[in-house]
mmCIF file of C-alpha atoms in Angstrom:
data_model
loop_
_atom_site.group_PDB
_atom_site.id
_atom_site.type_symbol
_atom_site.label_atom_id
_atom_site.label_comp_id
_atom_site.label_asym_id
_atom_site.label_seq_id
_atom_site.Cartn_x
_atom_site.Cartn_y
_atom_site.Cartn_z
ATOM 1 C CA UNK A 1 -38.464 -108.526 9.718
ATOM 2 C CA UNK A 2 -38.048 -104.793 9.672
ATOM 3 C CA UNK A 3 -37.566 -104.926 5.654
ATOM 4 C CA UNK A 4 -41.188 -106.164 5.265
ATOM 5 C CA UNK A 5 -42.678 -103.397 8.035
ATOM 6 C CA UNK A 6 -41.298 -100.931 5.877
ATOM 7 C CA UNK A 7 -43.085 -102.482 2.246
ATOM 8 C CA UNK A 8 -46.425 -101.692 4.126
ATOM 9 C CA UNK A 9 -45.955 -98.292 5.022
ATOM 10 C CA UNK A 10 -47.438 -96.127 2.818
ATOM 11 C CA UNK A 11 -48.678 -98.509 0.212
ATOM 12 C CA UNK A 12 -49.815 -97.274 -2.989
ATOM 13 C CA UNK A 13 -53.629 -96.409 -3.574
ATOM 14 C CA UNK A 14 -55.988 -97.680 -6.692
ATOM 15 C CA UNK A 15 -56.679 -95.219 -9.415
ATOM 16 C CA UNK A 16 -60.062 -94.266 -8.441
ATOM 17 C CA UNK A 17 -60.104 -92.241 -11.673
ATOM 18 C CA UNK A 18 -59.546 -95.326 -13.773
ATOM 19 C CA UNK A 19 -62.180 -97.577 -11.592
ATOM 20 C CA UNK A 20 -65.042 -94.743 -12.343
ATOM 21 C CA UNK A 21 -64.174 -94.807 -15.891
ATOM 22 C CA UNK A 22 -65.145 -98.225 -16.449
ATOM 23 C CA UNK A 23 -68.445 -98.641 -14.116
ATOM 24 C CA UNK A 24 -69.376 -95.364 -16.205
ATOM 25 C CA UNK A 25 -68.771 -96.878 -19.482
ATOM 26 C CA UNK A 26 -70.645 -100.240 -18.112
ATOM 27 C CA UNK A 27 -73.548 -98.624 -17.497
ATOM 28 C CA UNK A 28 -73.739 -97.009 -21.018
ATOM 29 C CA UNK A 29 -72.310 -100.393 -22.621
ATOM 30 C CA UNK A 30 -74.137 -102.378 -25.442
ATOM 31 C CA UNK A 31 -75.981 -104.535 -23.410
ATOM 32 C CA UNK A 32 -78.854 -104.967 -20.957
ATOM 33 C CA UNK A 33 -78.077 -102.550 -17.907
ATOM 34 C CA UNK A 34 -75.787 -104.728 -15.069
ATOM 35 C CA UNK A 35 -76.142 -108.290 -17.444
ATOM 36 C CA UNK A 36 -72.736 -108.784 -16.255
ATOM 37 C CA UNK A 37 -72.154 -106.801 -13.119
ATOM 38 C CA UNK A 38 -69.946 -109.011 -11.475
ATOM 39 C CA UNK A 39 -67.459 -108.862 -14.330
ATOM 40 C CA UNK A 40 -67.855 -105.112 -14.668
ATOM 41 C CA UNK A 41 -66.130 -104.840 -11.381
ATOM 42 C CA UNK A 42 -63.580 -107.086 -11.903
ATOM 43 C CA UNK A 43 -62.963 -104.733 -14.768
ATOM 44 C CA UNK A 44 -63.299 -101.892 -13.075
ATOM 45 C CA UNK A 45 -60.771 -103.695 -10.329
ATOM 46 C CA UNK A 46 -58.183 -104.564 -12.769
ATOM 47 C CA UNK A 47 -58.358 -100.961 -14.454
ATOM 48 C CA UNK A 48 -57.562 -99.208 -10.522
ATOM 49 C CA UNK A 49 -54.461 -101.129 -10.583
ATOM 50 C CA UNK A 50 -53.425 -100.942 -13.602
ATOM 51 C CA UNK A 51 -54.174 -96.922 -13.460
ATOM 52 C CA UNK A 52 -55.852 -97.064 -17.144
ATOM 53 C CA UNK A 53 -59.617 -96.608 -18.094
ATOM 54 C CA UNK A 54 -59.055 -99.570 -20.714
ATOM 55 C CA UNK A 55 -57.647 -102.601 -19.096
ATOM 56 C CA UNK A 56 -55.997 -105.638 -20.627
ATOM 57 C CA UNK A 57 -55.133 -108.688 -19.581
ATOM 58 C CA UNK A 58 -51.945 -109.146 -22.070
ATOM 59 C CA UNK A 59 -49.345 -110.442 -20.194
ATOM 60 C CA UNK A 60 -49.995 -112.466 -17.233
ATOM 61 C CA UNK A 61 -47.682 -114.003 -15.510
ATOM 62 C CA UNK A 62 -47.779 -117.002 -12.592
ATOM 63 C CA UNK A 63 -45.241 -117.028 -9.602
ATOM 64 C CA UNK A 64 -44.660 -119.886 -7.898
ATOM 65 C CA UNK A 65 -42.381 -120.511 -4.614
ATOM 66 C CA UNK A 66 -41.652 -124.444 -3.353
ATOM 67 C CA UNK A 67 -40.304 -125.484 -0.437
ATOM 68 C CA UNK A 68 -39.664 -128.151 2.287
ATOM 69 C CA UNK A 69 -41.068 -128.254 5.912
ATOM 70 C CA UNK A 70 -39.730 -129.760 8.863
ATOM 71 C CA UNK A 71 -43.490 -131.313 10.277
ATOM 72 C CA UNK A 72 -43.758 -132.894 7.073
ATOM 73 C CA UNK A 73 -40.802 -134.833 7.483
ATOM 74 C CA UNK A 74 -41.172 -135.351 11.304
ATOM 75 C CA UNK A 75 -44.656 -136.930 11.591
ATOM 76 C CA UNK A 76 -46.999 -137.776 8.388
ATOM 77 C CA UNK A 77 -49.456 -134.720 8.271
ATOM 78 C CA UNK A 78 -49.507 -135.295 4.352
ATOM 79 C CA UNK A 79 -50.474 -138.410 1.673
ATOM 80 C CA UNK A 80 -47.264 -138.037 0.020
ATOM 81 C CA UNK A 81 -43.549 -138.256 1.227
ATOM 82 C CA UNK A 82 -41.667 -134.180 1.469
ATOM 83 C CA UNK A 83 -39.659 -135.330 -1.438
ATOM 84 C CA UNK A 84 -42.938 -134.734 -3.804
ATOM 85 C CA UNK A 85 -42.342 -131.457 -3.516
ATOM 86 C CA UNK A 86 -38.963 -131.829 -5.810
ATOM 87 C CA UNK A 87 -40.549 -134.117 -7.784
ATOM 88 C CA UNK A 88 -43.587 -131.161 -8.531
ATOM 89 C CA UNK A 89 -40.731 -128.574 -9.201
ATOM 90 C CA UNK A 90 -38.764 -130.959 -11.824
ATOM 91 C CA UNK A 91 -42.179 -131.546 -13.276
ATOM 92 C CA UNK A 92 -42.428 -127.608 -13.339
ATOM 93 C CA UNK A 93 -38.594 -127.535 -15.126
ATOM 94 C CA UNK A 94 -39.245 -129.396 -17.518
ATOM 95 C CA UNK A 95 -42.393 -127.811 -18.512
ATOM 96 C CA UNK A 96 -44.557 -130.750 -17.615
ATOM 97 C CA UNK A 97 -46.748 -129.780 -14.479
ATOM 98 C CA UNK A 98 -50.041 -128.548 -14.194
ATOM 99 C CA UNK A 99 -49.548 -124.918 -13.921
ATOM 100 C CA UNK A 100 -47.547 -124.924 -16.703
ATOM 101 C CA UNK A 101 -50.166 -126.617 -19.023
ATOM 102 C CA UNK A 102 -52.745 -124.094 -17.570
ATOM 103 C CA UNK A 103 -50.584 -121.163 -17.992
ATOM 104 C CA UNK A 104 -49.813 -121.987 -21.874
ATOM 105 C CA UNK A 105 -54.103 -122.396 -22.459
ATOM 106 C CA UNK A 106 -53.797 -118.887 -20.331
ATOM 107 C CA UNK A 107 -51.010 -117.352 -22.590
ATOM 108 C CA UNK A 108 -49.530 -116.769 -19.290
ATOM 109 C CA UNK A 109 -45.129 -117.181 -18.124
ATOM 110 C CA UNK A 110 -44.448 -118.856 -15.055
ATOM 111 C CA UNK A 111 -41.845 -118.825 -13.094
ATOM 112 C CA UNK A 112 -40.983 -120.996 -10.105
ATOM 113 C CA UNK A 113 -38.649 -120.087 -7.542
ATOM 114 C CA UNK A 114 -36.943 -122.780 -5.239
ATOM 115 C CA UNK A 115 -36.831 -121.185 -1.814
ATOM 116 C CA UNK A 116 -36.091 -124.445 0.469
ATOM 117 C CA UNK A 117 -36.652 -127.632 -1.327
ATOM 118 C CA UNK A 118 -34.255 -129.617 1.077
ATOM 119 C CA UNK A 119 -33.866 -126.749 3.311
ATOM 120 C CA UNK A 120 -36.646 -127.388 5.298
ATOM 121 C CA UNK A 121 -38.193 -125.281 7.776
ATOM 122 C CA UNK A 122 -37.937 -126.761 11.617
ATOM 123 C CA UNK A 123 -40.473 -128.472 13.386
ATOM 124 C CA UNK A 124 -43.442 -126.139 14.216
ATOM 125 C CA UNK A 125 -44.508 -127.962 16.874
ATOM 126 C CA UNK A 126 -41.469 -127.709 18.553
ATOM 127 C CA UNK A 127 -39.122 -124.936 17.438
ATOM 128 C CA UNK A 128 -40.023 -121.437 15.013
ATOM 129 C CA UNK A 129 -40.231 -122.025 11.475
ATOM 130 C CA UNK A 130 -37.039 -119.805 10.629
ATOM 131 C CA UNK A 131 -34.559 -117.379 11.961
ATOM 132 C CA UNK A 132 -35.209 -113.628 11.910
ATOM 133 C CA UNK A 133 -32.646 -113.522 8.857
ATOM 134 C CA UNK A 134 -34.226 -116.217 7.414
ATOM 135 C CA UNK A 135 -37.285 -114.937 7.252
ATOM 136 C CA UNK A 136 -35.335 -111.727 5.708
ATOM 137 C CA UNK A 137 -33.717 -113.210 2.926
ATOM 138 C CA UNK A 138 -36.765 -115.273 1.890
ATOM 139 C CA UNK A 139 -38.290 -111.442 1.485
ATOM 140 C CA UNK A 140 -35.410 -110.496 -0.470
ATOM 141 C CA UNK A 141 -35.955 -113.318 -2.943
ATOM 142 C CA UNK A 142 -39.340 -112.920 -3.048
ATOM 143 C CA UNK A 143 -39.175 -108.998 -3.507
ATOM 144 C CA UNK A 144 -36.594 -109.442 -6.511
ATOM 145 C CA UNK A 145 -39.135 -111.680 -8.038
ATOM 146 C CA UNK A 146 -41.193 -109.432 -8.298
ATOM 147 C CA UNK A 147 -39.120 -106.514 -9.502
ATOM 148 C CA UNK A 148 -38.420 -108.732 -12.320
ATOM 149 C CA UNK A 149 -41.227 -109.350 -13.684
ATOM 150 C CA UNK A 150 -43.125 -107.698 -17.043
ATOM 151 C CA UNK A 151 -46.735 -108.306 -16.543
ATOM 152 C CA UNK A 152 -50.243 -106.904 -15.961
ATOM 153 C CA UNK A 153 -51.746 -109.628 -14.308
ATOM 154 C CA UNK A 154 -50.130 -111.749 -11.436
ATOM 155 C CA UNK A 155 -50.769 -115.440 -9.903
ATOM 156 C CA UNK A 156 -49.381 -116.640 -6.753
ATOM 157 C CA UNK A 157 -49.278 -120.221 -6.201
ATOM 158 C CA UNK A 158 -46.937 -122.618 -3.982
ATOM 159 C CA UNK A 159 -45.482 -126.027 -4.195
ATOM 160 C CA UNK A 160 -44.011 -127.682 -0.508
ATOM 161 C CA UNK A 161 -45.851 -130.826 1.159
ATOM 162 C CA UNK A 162 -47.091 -130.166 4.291
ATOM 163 C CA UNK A 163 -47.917 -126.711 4.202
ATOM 164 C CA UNK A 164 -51.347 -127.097 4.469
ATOM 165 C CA UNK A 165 -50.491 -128.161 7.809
ATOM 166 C CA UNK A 166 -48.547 -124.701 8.137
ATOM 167 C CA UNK A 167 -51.453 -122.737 6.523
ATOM 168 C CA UNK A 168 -53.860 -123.784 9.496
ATOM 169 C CA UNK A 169 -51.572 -123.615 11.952
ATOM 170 C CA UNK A 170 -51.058 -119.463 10.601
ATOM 171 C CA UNK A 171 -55.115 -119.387 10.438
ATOM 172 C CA UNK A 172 -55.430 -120.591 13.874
ATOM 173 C CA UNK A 173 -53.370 -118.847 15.403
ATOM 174 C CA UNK A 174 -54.467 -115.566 14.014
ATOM 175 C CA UNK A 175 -58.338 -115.865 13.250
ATOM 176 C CA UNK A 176 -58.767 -118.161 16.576
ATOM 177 C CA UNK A 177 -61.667 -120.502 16.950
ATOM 178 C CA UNK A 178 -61.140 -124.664 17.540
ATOM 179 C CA UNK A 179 -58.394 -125.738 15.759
ATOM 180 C CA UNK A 180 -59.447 -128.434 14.304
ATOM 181 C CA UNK A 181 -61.892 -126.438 11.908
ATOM 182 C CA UNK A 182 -58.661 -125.368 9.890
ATOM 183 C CA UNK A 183 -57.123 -128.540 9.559
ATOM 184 C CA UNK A 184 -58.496 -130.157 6.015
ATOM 185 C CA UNK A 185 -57.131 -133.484 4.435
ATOM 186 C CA UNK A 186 -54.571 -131.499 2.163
ATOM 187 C CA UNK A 187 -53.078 -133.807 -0.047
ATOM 188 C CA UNK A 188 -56.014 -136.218 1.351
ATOM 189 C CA UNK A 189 -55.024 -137.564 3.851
ATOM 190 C CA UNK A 190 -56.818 -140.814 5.433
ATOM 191 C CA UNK A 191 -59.117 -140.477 9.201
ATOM 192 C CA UNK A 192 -55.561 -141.592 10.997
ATOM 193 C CA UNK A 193 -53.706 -139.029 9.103
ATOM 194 C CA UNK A 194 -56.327 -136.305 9.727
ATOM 195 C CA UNK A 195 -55.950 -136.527 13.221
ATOM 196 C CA UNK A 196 -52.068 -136.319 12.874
ATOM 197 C CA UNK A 197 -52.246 -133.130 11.555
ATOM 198 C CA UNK A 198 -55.093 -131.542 13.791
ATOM 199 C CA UNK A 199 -52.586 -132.709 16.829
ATOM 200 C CA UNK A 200 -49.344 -130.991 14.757
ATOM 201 C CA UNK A 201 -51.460 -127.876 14.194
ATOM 202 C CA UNK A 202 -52.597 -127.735 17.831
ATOM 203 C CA UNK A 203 -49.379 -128.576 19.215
ATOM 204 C CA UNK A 204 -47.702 -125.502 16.681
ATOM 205 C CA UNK A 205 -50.480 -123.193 17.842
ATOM 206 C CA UNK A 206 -50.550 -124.435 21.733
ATOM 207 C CA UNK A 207 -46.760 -123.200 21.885
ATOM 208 C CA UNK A 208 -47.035 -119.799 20.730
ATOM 209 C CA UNK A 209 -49.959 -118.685 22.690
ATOM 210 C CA UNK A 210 -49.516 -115.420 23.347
ATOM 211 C CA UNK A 211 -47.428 -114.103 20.316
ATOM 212 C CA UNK A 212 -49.961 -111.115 18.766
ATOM 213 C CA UNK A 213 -47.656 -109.676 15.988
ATOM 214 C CA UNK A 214 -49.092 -111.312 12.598
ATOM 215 C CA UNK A 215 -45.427 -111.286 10.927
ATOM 216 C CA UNK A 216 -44.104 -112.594 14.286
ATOM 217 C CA UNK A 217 -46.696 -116.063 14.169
ATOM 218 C CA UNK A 218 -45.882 -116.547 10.515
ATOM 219 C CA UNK A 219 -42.303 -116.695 11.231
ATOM 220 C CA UNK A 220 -43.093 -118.775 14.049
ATOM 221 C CA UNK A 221 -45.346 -121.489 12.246
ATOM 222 C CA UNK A 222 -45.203 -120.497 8.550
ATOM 223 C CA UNK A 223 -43.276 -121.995 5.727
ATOM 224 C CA UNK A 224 -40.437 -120.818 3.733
ATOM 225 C CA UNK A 225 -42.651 -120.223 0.278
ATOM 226 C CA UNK A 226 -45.459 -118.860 2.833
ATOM 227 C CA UNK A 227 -43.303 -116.470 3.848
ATOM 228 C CA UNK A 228 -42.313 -115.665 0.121
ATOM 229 C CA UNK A 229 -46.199 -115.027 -0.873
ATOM 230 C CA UNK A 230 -46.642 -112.431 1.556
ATOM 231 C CA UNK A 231 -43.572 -110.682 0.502
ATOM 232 C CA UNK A 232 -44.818 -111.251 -3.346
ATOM 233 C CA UNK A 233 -47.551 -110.143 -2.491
ATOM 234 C CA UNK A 234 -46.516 -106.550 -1.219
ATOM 235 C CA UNK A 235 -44.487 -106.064 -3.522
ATOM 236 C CA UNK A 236 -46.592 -106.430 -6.627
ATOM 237 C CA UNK A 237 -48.884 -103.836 -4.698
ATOM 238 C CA UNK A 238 -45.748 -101.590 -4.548
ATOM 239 C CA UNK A 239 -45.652 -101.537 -8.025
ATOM 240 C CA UNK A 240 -49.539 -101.688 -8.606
ATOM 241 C CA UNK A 241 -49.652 -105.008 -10.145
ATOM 242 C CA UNK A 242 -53.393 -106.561 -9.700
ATOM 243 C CA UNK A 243 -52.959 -110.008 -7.796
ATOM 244 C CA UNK A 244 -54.925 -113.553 -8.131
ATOM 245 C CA UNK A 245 -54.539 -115.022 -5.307
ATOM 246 C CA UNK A 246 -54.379 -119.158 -4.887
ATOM 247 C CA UNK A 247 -56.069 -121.572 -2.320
ATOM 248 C CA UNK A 248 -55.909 -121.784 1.065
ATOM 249 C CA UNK A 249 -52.160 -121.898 1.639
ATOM 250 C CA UNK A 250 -51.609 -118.640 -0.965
ATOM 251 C CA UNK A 251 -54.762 -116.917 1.472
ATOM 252 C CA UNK A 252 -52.922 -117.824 4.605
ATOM 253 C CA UNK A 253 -49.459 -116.236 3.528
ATOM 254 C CA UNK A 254 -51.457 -112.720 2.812
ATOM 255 C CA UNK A 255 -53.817 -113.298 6.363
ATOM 256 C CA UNK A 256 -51.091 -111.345 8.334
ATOM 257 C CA UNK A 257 -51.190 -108.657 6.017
ATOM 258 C CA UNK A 258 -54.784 -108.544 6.128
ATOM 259 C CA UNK A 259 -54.838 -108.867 10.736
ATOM 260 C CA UNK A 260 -51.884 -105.655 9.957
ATOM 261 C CA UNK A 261 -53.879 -103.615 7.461
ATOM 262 C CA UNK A 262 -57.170 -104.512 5.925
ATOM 263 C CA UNK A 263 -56.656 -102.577 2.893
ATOM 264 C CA UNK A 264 -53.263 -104.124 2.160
ATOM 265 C CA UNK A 265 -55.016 -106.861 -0.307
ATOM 266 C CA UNK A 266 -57.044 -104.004 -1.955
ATOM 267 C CA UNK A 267 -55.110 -104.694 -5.393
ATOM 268 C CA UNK A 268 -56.050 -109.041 -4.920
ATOM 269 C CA UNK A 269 -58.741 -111.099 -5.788
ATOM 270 C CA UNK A 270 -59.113 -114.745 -5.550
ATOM 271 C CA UNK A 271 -59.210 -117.009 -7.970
ATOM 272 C CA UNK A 272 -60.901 -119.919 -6.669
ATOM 273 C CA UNK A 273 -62.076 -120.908 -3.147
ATOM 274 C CA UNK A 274 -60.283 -124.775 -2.414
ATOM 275 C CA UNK A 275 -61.825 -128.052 -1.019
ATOM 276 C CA UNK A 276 -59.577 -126.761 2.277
ATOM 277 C CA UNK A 277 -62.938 -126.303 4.718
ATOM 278 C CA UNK A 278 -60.377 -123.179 6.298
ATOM 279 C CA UNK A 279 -60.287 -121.482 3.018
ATOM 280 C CA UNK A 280 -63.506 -120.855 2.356
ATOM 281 C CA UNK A 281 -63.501 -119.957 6.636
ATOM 282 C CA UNK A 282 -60.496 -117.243 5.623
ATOM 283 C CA UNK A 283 -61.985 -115.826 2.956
ATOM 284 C CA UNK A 284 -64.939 -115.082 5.005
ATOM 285 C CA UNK A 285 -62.481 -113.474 6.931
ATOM 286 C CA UNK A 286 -60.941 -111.571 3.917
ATOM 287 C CA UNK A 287 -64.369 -110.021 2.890
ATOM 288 C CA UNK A 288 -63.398 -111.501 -0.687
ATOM 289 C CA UNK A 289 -65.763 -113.773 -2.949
ATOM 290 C CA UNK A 290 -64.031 -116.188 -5.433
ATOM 291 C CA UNK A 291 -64.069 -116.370 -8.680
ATOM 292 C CA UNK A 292 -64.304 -119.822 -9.067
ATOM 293 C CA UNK A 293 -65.481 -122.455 -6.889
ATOM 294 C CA UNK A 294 -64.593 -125.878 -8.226
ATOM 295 C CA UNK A 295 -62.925 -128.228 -5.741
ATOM 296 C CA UNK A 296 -60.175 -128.271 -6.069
ATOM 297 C CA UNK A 297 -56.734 -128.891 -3.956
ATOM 298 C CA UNK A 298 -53.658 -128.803 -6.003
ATOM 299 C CA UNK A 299 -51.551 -126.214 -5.498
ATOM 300 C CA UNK A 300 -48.921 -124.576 -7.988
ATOM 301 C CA UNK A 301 -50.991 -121.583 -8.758
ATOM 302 C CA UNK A 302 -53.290 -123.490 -11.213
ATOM 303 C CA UNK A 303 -56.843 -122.560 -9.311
ATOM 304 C CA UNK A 304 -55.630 -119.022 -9.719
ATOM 305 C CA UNK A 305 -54.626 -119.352 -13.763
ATOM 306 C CA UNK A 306 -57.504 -121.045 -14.348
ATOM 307 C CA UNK A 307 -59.764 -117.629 -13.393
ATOM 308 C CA UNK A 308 -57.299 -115.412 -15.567
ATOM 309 C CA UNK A 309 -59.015 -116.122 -18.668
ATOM 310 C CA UNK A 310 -62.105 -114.876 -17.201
ATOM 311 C CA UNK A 311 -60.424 -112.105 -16.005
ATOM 312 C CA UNK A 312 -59.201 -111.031 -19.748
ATOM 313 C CA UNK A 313 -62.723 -112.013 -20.420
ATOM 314 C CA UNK A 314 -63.856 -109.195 -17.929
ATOM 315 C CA UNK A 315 -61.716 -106.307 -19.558
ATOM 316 C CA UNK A 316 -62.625 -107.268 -22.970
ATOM 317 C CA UNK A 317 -66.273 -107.067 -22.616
ATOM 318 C CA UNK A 318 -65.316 -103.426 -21.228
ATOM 319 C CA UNK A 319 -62.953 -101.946 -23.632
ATOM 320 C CA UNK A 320 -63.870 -104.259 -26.663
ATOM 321 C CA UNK A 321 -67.535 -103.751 -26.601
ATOM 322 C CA UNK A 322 -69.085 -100.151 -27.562
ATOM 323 C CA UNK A 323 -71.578 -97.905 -25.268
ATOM 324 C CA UNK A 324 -75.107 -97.262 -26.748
ATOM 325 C CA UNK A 325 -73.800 -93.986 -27.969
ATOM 326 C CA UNK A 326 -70.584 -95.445 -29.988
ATOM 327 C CA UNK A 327 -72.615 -98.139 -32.030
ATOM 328 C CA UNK A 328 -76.004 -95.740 -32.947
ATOM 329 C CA UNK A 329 -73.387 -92.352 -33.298
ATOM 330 C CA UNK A 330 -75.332 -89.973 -30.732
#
């Protein structure tokens, strides 16, 4: 796991410039003094990271990893069978799934990267998730990804049944507290199903007591598109790419960074806070306030795209609308 120690080293700062630029200009802007504060910042957020006094949202783009896990096919922790999760990427291939529609409305590409459908992690409650190298070469993928890429806006998402199950079992076992208070219904599950996952989770978090390293417990008890976020993740700050974070399973992969270095999610934001009762718990956790809060529990990126249009929203009323002083020529 040394490859990901060394992304976090010395991580790129915001433009502080850039962010002063735009609360400047929104306090001189053609409007009523702070009408929309909260979208000022996001502007002034998006402008940091994009190191420009006049940010854009032009060319977003949606990343999405899917994978199998083990639990899921061991003991039923989710509503659906693991082989959903193929179903959700074909659905994705053939430009059919949700995130796509959302991303077209968003003017936004997609891409979704297969990093274990039918290579399922092991049995958390038993066994680690994945191999040192494993956990390696998912970084690898997940970096390249990245490096890829030509946008100015980025949205992580996930597609893998079970891993809500995973997610909690990462939460747990780093932000402590009863167990059961991470475990939601996922995929919504029924009472009897509920309490299969809380004992899953316990059991996966009950067998690593004492492992402290953040990058060590999601290796232990994480998933294989978990593990890609978090490497996503740093890497878009590496190349100061502003990030929209997903639900709970998207704020679970980036938790470790957070326990590691606080500061490491300065360049995210989240796009919505999920019916998960840990995600709103996490993002407590995170010191970060969503941008949308409307119940939902899908997946694939799509609470994320769904908050990019006000995001684009943010910048215009920024760079689109003039000061006091540009409309009446002082």
């Amino acid at each position: 796991m040394a490859s990901l120690r060394e992304l976090l080293a010395d991580l790129p700062l915001a433009d502080a410039a850039a962010r002063d630029a735009v609360h400047e200009r929104a306090a001189n802007i053609l409007r009523p003094s702070g009408a929309l504060a909260w979208l000022d910042e996001i502007a002034a957020w998006v402008a940091a990271w994009q190191r420009t006094a006049t940010p854009r949202v032009e060319r977003p783009a949606g990343l999405i990893f899917a994978a199998d896990h083990g639990i899921a096919a061991a003991t039923e922790v989710s509503a659906y069978p693991t082989g959903v999760t193929r179903a959700m990427l074909s659905a994705y291939e053939e430009g059919r799934s949700t995130i796509t529609a959302f991303a077209r409305l968003a003017g936004a590409t997609v891409t979704a990267i297969d990093v274990g459908v039918g290579r399922p992690t092991n049995d958390i409650r038993y066994d680690a998730a994945m191999s040192p190298a494993r956990f390696d070469e998912l970084v690898d993928i997940a970096v390249a990804a990245v490096d890829e890429l030509d946008c100015d806006l980025l949205v992580l998402g996930e597609m893998g049944i079970g891993n809500t199950t995973a997610s909690a079992a990462i939460a747990a076992s780093l932000a402590g507290g009863e167990t059961a208070a991470w475990v939601g219904r996922g995929t919504g599950v029924d009472d009897e199903g509920l309490a299969r996952k809380r004992r899953a989770v316990q059991e996966s978090v009950r067998r690593i007591v004492g492992v402290t390293d953040p990058l060590e417990i999601l290796r232990e008890v994480g998933g294989s598109e978990i593990v890609a976020v978090t490497a996503a993740t740093v890497a878009a700050r590496r190349r100061s790419i502003p990030v929209v974070l997903d639900g709970y399973v998207v704020t679970a992969a980036v938790l470790p960074l957070h326990e590691i270095d606080a500061t490491s999610l300065d360049h995210c934001t989240v796009g919505h806070c999920s019916a998960e009762p840990g995600h709103r718990k996490l993002l407590e956790r995170l010191g970060k306030a969503p941008l949308l809060d409307l119940d939902m529990r899908l997946g694939e990126g799509s609470g994320a795209m769904a908050a990019v249009p006000l995001i684009a929203m943010a910048c215009a009323g920024i760079t689109d609308v003039p000061t006091f002083a540009e409309w009446f020529g002082e």
